[in-house]
Tab-separated table of C-alpha atoms in Angstrom:
chain	number	residue	atom	x	y	z
L	604	MET	CA	0.000	0.000	0.000
L	605	CYS	CA	2.821	2.375	0.843
L	606	VAL	CA	4.519	1.644	-2.439
L	607	GLU	CA	1.316	2.440	-4.292
L	608	VAL	CA	0.957	5.778	-2.484
L	609	VAL	CA	4.553	6.652	-3.271
L	610	LEU	CA	4.012	5.734	-6.939
L	611	VAL	CA	0.800	7.764	-7.089
L	612	ARG	CA	2.501	10.744	-5.469
L	613	ARG	CA	5.468	10.437	-7.782
L	614	SER	CA	3.204	10.202	-10.837
L	615	LEU	CA	1.253	13.241	-9.593
L	616	HIS	CA	4.506	15.155	-9.170
L	617	VAL	CA	5.571	14.170	-12.672
L	618	ALA	CA	2.160	15.157	-14.067
L	619	PHE	CA	2.164	18.511	-12.261
L	620	PHE	CA	5.737	19.158	-13.320
L	621	SER	CA	4.927	18.367	-16.960
L	622	ILE	CA	1.864	20.652	-16.790
L	623	PHE	CA	4.055	23.329	-15.218
L	624	LEU	CA	6.589	22.940	-18.048
L	625	MET	CA	3.795	23.078	-20.624
L	626	PHE	CA	2.478	26.331	-19.114
L	627	LYS	CA	5.985	27.794	-19.045
L	628	TRP	CA	6.452	26.850	-22.698
L	629	LEU	CA	3.036	28.300	-23.546
L	630	GLU	CA	3.781	31.493	-21.613
L	631	LYS	CA	7.057	31.870	-23.478
L	632	ASN	CA	5.683	31.096	-26.951
L	633	LEU	CA	2.128	32.465	-26.778
L	634	PRO	CA	3.033	35.881	-28.271
L	635	LYS	CA	4.692	34.129	-31.220
L	636	ILE	CA	1.679	31.856	-31.696
L	637	VAL	CA	-0.753	34.777	-31.554
L	638	ILE	CA	1.183	36.954	-33.985
L	639	ALA	CA	2.057	34.182	-36.459
L	640	PRO	CA	-1.236	34.370	-38.452
L	641	SER	CA	-0.895	38.148	-38.808
L	642	VAL	CA	2.705	37.876	-39.978
L	643	GLY	CA	1.726	35.164	-42.435
L	644	LEU	CA	-1.195	37.144	-43.860
L	645	ILE	CA	0.818	40.354	-44.102
L	646	SER	CA	3.635	38.477	-45.800
L	647	TRP	CA	1.235	36.945	-48.303
L	648	PHE	CA	-0.887	40.002	-49.049
L	649	VAL	CA	1.927	42.547	-49.130
L	650	TYR	CA	5.116	40.845	-50.212
L	651	GLY	CA	3.419	38.110	-52.210
L	652	PHE	CA	1.519	40.629	-54.299
L	653	ILE	CA	4.603	42.806	-54.700
L	654	LEU	CA	6.397	39.830	-56.210
L	655	TRP	CA	3.355	38.972	-58.352
L	656	THR	CA	3.176	42.572	-59.629
L	657	LEU	CA	6.876	42.514	-60.421
L	658	TYR	CA	6.412	39.267	-62.366
L	659	ILE	CA	3.379	40.655	-64.233
L	660	SER	CA	5.362	43.773	-65.166
L	661	PHE	CA	7.655	41.591	-67.281
L	662	THR	CA	4.756	40.056	-69.262
L	663	LYS	CA	2.688	41.316	-72.203
L	664	SER	CA	-0.245	42.144	-69.905
L	665	LYS	CA	-2.548	45.058	-70.539
L	666	ILE	CA	-5.770	45.177	-68.517
L	667	LEU	CA	-5.947	41.465	-67.780
L	668	PRO	CA	-2.805	39.471	-66.982
L	669	LYS	CA	-1.109	37.452	-69.693
L	670	TYR	CA	1.592	35.176	-68.374
L	671	GLU	CA	3.739	35.221	-71.526
L	672	LEU	CA	7.065	36.807	-70.537
L	673	TRP	CA	8.063	39.821	-72.606
L	674	GLY	CA	11.114	41.069	-70.707
L	675	VAL	CA	11.610	44.784	-70.247
L	676	GLY	CA	9.288	45.694	-73.100
L	677	GLN	CA	6.665	47.212	-70.813
L	678	TYR	CA	9.315	49.405	-69.184
L	679	ILE	CA	10.630	50.573	-72.562
L	680	LYS	CA	7.060	51.355	-73.597
L	681	LEU	CA	6.514	53.221	-70.306
L	682	TRP	CA	9.622	55.379	-70.643
L	683	ASN	CA	8.590	56.296	-74.207
L	684	THR	CA	5.248	57.692	-72.984
L	685	HIS	CA	4.905	61.452	-72.495
L	686	LYS	CA	2.419	61.016	-69.614
L	687	TRP	CA	5.042	59.087	-67.632
L	688	TYR	CA	7.350	62.118	-67.698
L	689	ILE	CA	4.483	64.330	-66.527
L	690	ALA	CA	3.820	61.867	-63.672
L	691	ILE	CA	7.515	61.866	-62.689
L	692	GLU	CA	7.590	65.682	-62.776
L	693	ASN	CA	4.458	65.875	-60.598
L	694	LEU	CA	5.923	63.329	-58.185
L	695	LEU	CA	9.115	65.348	-57.825
L	696	ILE	CA	7.217	68.637	-57.391
L	697	PHE	CA	4.933	67.095	-54.774
L	698	THR	CA	7.776	65.396	-52.905
L	699	VAL	CA	10.025	68.448	-52.714
L	700	LEU	CA	7.279	70.937	-51.834
L	701	PHE	CA	5.433	68.626	-49.451
L	702	LEU	CA	8.507	67.626	-47.464
L	703	THR	CA	9.927	71.136	-47.352
L	704	ILE	CA	6.717	72.920	-46.365
L	705	CYS	CA	5.658	70.218	-43.861
L	706	THR	CA	9.045	70.354	-42.190
L	707	ILE	CA	9.062	74.139	-41.951
L	708	ILE	CA	5.482	74.414	-40.692
L	709	GLY	CA	5.920	71.486	-38.307
L	710	VAL	CA	9.060	72.976	-36.774
L	711	LEU	CA	7.483	76.443	-36.470
L	712	LEU	CA	4.349	75.039	-34.836
L	713	ALA	CA	6.461	72.947	-32.454
L	714	ILE	CA	8.501	76.029	-31.503
L	715	PHE	CA	5.317	78.039	-30.894
L	716	LEU	CA	3.816	75.248	-28.799
L	717	ASP	CA	7.004	74.986	-26.758
L	718	GLN	CA	6.790	78.680	-25.871
L	719	LYS	CA	4.297	79.858	-23.297
L	720	ILE	CA	2.130	82.054	-25.525
L	721	ARG	CA	-1.418	83.338	-25.091
L	722	ALA	CA	-3.092	81.451	-27.894
L	723	GLU	CA	-1.528	78.104	-27.039
L	724	GLY	CA	-4.892	76.292	-26.880
L	725	PHE	CA	-5.977	77.719	-30.228
L	726	LEU	CA	-2.608	76.927	-31.795
L	727	ARG	CA	-2.685	73.388	-30.384
L	728	THR	CA	-6.129	72.898	-31.954
L	729	ILE	CA	-4.884	74.118	-35.328
L	730	TYR	CA	-1.847	71.888	-34.944
L	731	LEU	CA	-3.707	68.686	-34.056
L	732	TYR	CA	-7.086	69.049	-35.790
L	733	PRO	CA	-6.007	68.013	-39.309
L	734	MET	CA	-4.426	64.814	-38.007
L	735	ALA	CA	-7.711	63.839	-36.339
L	736	LEU	CA	-9.490	63.743	-39.696
L	737	SER	CA	-9.268	60.836	-42.087
L	738	PHE	CA	-7.817	61.240	-45.564
L	739	ILE	CA	-11.272	60.709	-47.091
L	740	VAL	CA	-12.838	63.510	-45.046
L	741	THR	CA	-9.922	65.821	-45.805
L	742	GLY	CA	-10.047	65.022	-49.520
L	743	THR	CA	-13.796	65.585	-49.693
L	744	ALA	CA	-13.559	68.884	-47.813
L	745	TRP	CA	-10.777	70.168	-50.055
L	746	LYS	CA	-12.682	69.030	-53.129
L	747	TRP	CA	-15.672	71.096	-52.005
L	748	ILE	CA	-13.545	74.109	-51.051
L	749	LEU	CA	-11.666	74.152	-54.351
L	750	ASN	CA	-14.606	73.334	-56.630
L	751	PRO	CA	-15.290	76.448	-58.762
L	752	THR	CA	-19.077	75.982	-58.528
L	753	LEU	CA	-19.216	75.337	-54.757
L	754	GLY	CA	-16.192	76.667	-52.913
L	755	ILE	CA	-13.994	79.742	-52.736
L	756	GLN	CA	-14.785	80.965	-56.243
L	757	LYS	CA	-18.544	80.702	-55.638
L	758	LEU	CA	-18.199	82.528	-52.307
L	759	PHE	CA	-16.335	85.478	-53.841
L	760	ASN	CA	-18.680	85.581	-56.840
L	761	ASP	CA	-21.656	85.718	-54.456
L	762	LEU	CA	-19.964	88.539	-52.512
L	763	GLY	CA	-19.901	90.605	-55.715
L	764	PHE	CA	-16.493	89.820	-57.190
L	765	GLU	CA	-17.817	88.569	-60.538
L	766	ASN	CA	-14.396	88.366	-62.244
L	767	PHE	CA	-12.759	86.382	-59.436
L	768	THR	CA	-11.589	82.944	-60.572
L	769	PHE	CA	-10.127	80.245	-58.393
L	770	ASP	CA	-9.941	77.184	-60.590
L	771	TRP	CA	-6.833	75.561	-59.173
L	772	LEU	CA	-8.465	72.160	-58.938
L	773	VAL	CA	-9.443	72.085	-62.617
L	774	ASN	CA	-6.452	74.023	-63.959
L	775	ARG	CA	-3.867	71.543	-65.235
L	776	ASP	CA	-0.921	73.751	-64.287
L	777	MET	CA	-2.090	74.408	-60.710
L	778	ALA	CA	-3.601	71.039	-59.730
L	779	ILE	CA	-0.370	69.598	-58.301
L	780	TYR	CA	0.119	72.673	-56.102
L	781	THR	CA	-3.449	72.317	-54.868
L	782	ILE	CA	-2.718	68.738	-53.866
L	783	VAL	CA	0.429	69.926	-52.078
L	784	ILE	CA	-1.605	72.480	-50.086
L	785	ALA	CA	-4.158	69.856	-49.059
L	786	GLY	CA	-1.443	67.354	-48.152
L	787	VAL	CA	0.504	69.911	-46.128
L	788	TRP	CA	-2.625	70.916	-44.239
L	789	GLN	CA	-3.303	67.270	-43.397
L	790	SER	CA	0.247	66.313	-42.386
L	791	SER	CA	2.211	69.326	-41.181
L	792	GLY	CA	1.454	68.709	-37.514
Protein backbone atom coordinates (compact mmCIF):
# COMPACT_ATOMS: atom_id res chain seq x y z
CA MET A 1 0.00 0.00 0.00
CA CYS A 2 2.82 2.37 0.84
CA VAL A 3 4.52 1.64 -2.44
CA GLU A 4 1.32 2.44 -4.29
CA VAL A 5 0.96 5.78 -2.48
CA VAL A 6 4.55 6.65 -3.27
CA LEU A 7 4.01 5.73 -6.94
CA VAL A 8 0.80 7.76 -7.09
CA ARG A 9 2.50 10.74 -5.47
CA ARG A 10 5.47 10.44 -7.78
CA SER A 11 3.20 10.20 -10.84
CA LEU A 12 1.25 13.24 -9.59
CA HIS A 13 4.51 15.15 -9.17
CA VAL A 14 5.57 14.17 -12.67
CA ALA A 15 2.16 15.16 -14.07
CA PHE A 16 2.16 18.51 -12.26
CA PHE A 17 5.74 19.16 -13.32
CA SER A 18 4.93 18.37 -16.96
CA ILE A 19 1.86 20.65 -16.79
CA PHE A 20 4.06 23.33 -15.22
CA LEU A 21 6.59 22.94 -18.05
CA MET A 22 3.80 23.08 -20.62
CA PHE A 23 2.48 26.33 -19.11
CA LYS A 24 5.98 27.79 -19.04
CA TRP A 25 6.45 26.85 -22.70
CA LEU A 26 3.04 28.30 -23.55
CA GLU A 27 3.78 31.49 -21.61
CA LYS A 28 7.06 31.87 -23.48
CA ASN A 29 5.68 31.10 -26.95
CA LEU A 30 2.13 32.47 -26.78
CA PRO A 31 3.03 35.88 -28.27
CA LYS A 32 4.69 34.13 -31.22
CA ILE A 33 1.68 31.86 -31.70
CA VAL A 34 -0.75 34.78 -31.55
CA ILE A 35 1.18 36.95 -33.98
CA ALA A 36 2.06 34.18 -36.46
CA PRO A 37 -1.24 34.37 -38.45
CA SER A 38 -0.90 38.15 -38.81
CA VAL A 39 2.70 37.88 -39.98
CA GLY A 40 1.73 35.16 -42.43
CA LEU A 41 -1.20 37.14 -43.86
CA ILE A 42 0.82 40.35 -44.10
CA SER A 43 3.64 38.48 -45.80
CA TRP A 44 1.23 36.95 -48.30
CA PHE A 45 -0.89 40.00 -49.05
CA VAL A 46 1.93 42.55 -49.13
CA TYR A 47 5.12 40.85 -50.21
CA GLY A 48 3.42 38.11 -52.21
CA PHE A 49 1.52 40.63 -54.30
CA ILE A 50 4.60 42.81 -54.70
CA LEU A 51 6.40 39.83 -56.21
CA TRP A 52 3.36 38.97 -58.35
CA THR A 53 3.18 42.57 -59.63
CA LEU A 54 6.88 42.51 -60.42
CA TYR A 55 6.41 39.27 -62.37
CA ILE A 56 3.38 40.66 -64.23
CA SER A 57 5.36 43.77 -65.17
CA PHE A 58 7.65 41.59 -67.28
CA THR A 59 4.76 40.06 -69.26
CA LYS A 60 2.69 41.32 -72.20
CA SER A 61 -0.25 42.14 -69.91
CA LYS A 62 -2.55 45.06 -70.54
CA ILE A 63 -5.77 45.18 -68.52
CA LEU A 64 -5.95 41.47 -67.78
CA PRO A 65 -2.80 39.47 -66.98
CA LYS A 66 -1.11 37.45 -69.69
CA TYR A 67 1.59 35.18 -68.37
CA GLU A 68 3.74 35.22 -71.53
CA LEU A 69 7.06 36.81 -70.54
CA TRP A 70 8.06 39.82 -72.61
CA GLY A 71 11.11 41.07 -70.71
CA VAL A 72 11.61 44.78 -70.25
CA GLY A 73 9.29 45.69 -73.10
CA GLN A 74 6.67 47.21 -70.81
CA TYR A 75 9.31 49.41 -69.18
CA ILE A 76 10.63 50.57 -72.56
CA LYS A 77 7.06 51.36 -73.60
CA LEU A 78 6.51 53.22 -70.31
CA TRP A 79 9.62 55.38 -70.64
CA ASN A 80 8.59 56.30 -74.21
CA THR A 81 5.25 57.69 -72.98
CA HIS A 82 4.91 61.45 -72.49
CA LYS A 83 2.42 61.02 -69.61
CA TRP A 84 5.04 59.09 -67.63
CA TYR A 85 7.35 62.12 -67.70
CA ILE A 86 4.48 64.33 -66.53
CA ALA A 87 3.82 61.87 -63.67
CA ILE A 88 7.51 61.87 -62.69
CA GLU A 89 7.59 65.68 -62.78
CA ASN A 90 4.46 65.87 -60.60
CA LEU A 91 5.92 63.33 -58.19
CA LEU A 92 9.11 65.35 -57.83
CA ILE A 93 7.22 68.64 -57.39
CA PHE A 94 4.93 67.10 -54.77
CA THR A 95 7.78 65.40 -52.91
CA VAL A 96 10.02 68.45 -52.71
CA LEU A 97 7.28 70.94 -51.83
CA PHE A 98 5.43 68.63 -49.45
CA LEU A 99 8.51 67.63 -47.46
CA THR A 100 9.93 71.14 -47.35
CA ILE A 101 6.72 72.92 -46.36
CA CYS A 102 5.66 70.22 -43.86
CA THR A 103 9.05 70.35 -42.19
CA ILE A 104 9.06 74.14 -41.95
CA ILE A 105 5.48 74.41 -40.69
CA GLY A 106 5.92 71.49 -38.31
CA VAL A 107 9.06 72.98 -36.77
CA LEU A 108 7.48 76.44 -36.47
CA LEU A 109 4.35 75.04 -34.84
CA ALA A 110 6.46 72.95 -32.45
CA ILE A 111 8.50 76.03 -31.50
CA PHE A 112 5.32 78.04 -30.89
CA LEU A 113 3.82 75.25 -28.80
CA ASP A 114 7.00 74.99 -26.76
CA GLN A 115 6.79 78.68 -25.87
CA LYS A 116 4.30 79.86 -23.30
CA ILE A 117 2.13 82.05 -25.52
CA ARG A 118 -1.42 83.34 -25.09
CA ALA A 119 -3.09 81.45 -27.89
CA GLU A 120 -1.53 78.10 -27.04
CA GLY A 121 -4.89 76.29 -26.88
CA PHE A 122 -5.98 77.72 -30.23
CA LEU A 123 -2.61 76.93 -31.79
CA ARG A 124 -2.69 73.39 -30.38
CA THR A 125 -6.13 72.90 -31.95
CA ILE A 126 -4.88 74.12 -35.33
CA TYR A 127 -1.85 71.89 -34.94
CA LEU A 128 -3.71 68.69 -34.06
CA TYR A 129 -7.09 69.05 -35.79
CA PRO A 130 -6.01 68.01 -39.31
CA MET A 131 -4.43 64.81 -38.01
CA ALA A 132 -7.71 63.84 -36.34
CA LEU A 133 -9.49 63.74 -39.70
CA SER A 134 -9.27 60.84 -42.09
CA PHE A 135 -7.82 61.24 -45.56
CA ILE A 136 -11.27 60.71 -47.09
CA VAL A 137 -12.84 63.51 -45.05
CA THR A 138 -9.92 65.82 -45.80
CA GLY A 139 -10.05 65.02 -49.52
CA THR A 140 -13.80 65.58 -49.69
CA ALA A 141 -13.56 68.88 -47.81
CA TRP A 142 -10.78 70.17 -50.05
CA LYS A 143 -12.68 69.03 -53.13
CA TRP A 144 -15.67 71.10 -52.01
CA ILE A 145 -13.55 74.11 -51.05
CA LEU A 146 -11.67 74.15 -54.35
CA ASN A 147 -14.61 73.33 -56.63
CA PRO A 148 -15.29 76.45 -58.76
CA THR A 149 -19.08 75.98 -58.53
CA LEU A 150 -19.22 75.34 -54.76
CA GLY A 151 -16.19 76.67 -52.91
CA ILE A 152 -13.99 79.74 -52.74
CA GLN A 153 -14.78 80.96 -56.24
CA LYS A 154 -18.54 80.70 -55.64
CA LEU A 155 -18.20 82.53 -52.31
CA PHE A 156 -16.34 85.48 -53.84
CA ASN A 157 -18.68 85.58 -56.84
CA ASP A 158 -21.66 85.72 -54.46
CA LEU A 159 -19.96 88.54 -52.51
CA GLY A 160 -19.90 90.60 -55.72
CA PHE A 161 -16.49 89.82 -57.19
CA GLU A 162 -17.82 88.57 -60.54
CA ASN A 163 -14.40 88.37 -62.24
CA PHE A 164 -12.76 86.38 -59.44
CA THR A 165 -11.59 82.94 -60.57
CA PHE A 166 -10.13 80.24 -58.39
CA ASP A 167 -9.94 77.18 -60.59
CA TRP A 168 -6.83 75.56 -59.17
CA LEU A 169 -8.46 72.16 -58.94
CA VAL A 170 -9.44 72.08 -62.62
CA ASN A 171 -6.45 74.02 -63.96
CA ARG A 172 -3.87 71.54 -65.24
CA ASP A 173 -0.92 73.75 -64.29
CA MET A 174 -2.09 74.41 -60.71
CA ALA A 175 -3.60 71.04 -59.73
CA ILE A 176 -0.37 69.60 -58.30
CA TYR A 177 0.12 72.67 -56.10
CA THR A 178 -3.45 72.32 -54.87
CA ILE A 179 -2.72 68.74 -53.87
CA VAL A 180 0.43 69.93 -52.08
CA ILE A 181 -1.61 72.48 -50.09
CA ALA A 182 -4.16 69.86 -49.06
CA GLY A 183 -1.44 67.35 -48.15
CA VAL A 184 0.50 69.91 -46.13
CA TRP A 185 -2.63 70.92 -44.24
CA GLN A 186 -3.30 67.27 -43.40
CA SER A 187 0.25 66.31 -42.39
CA SER A 188 2.21 69.33 -41.18
CA GLY A 189 1.45 68.71 -37.51
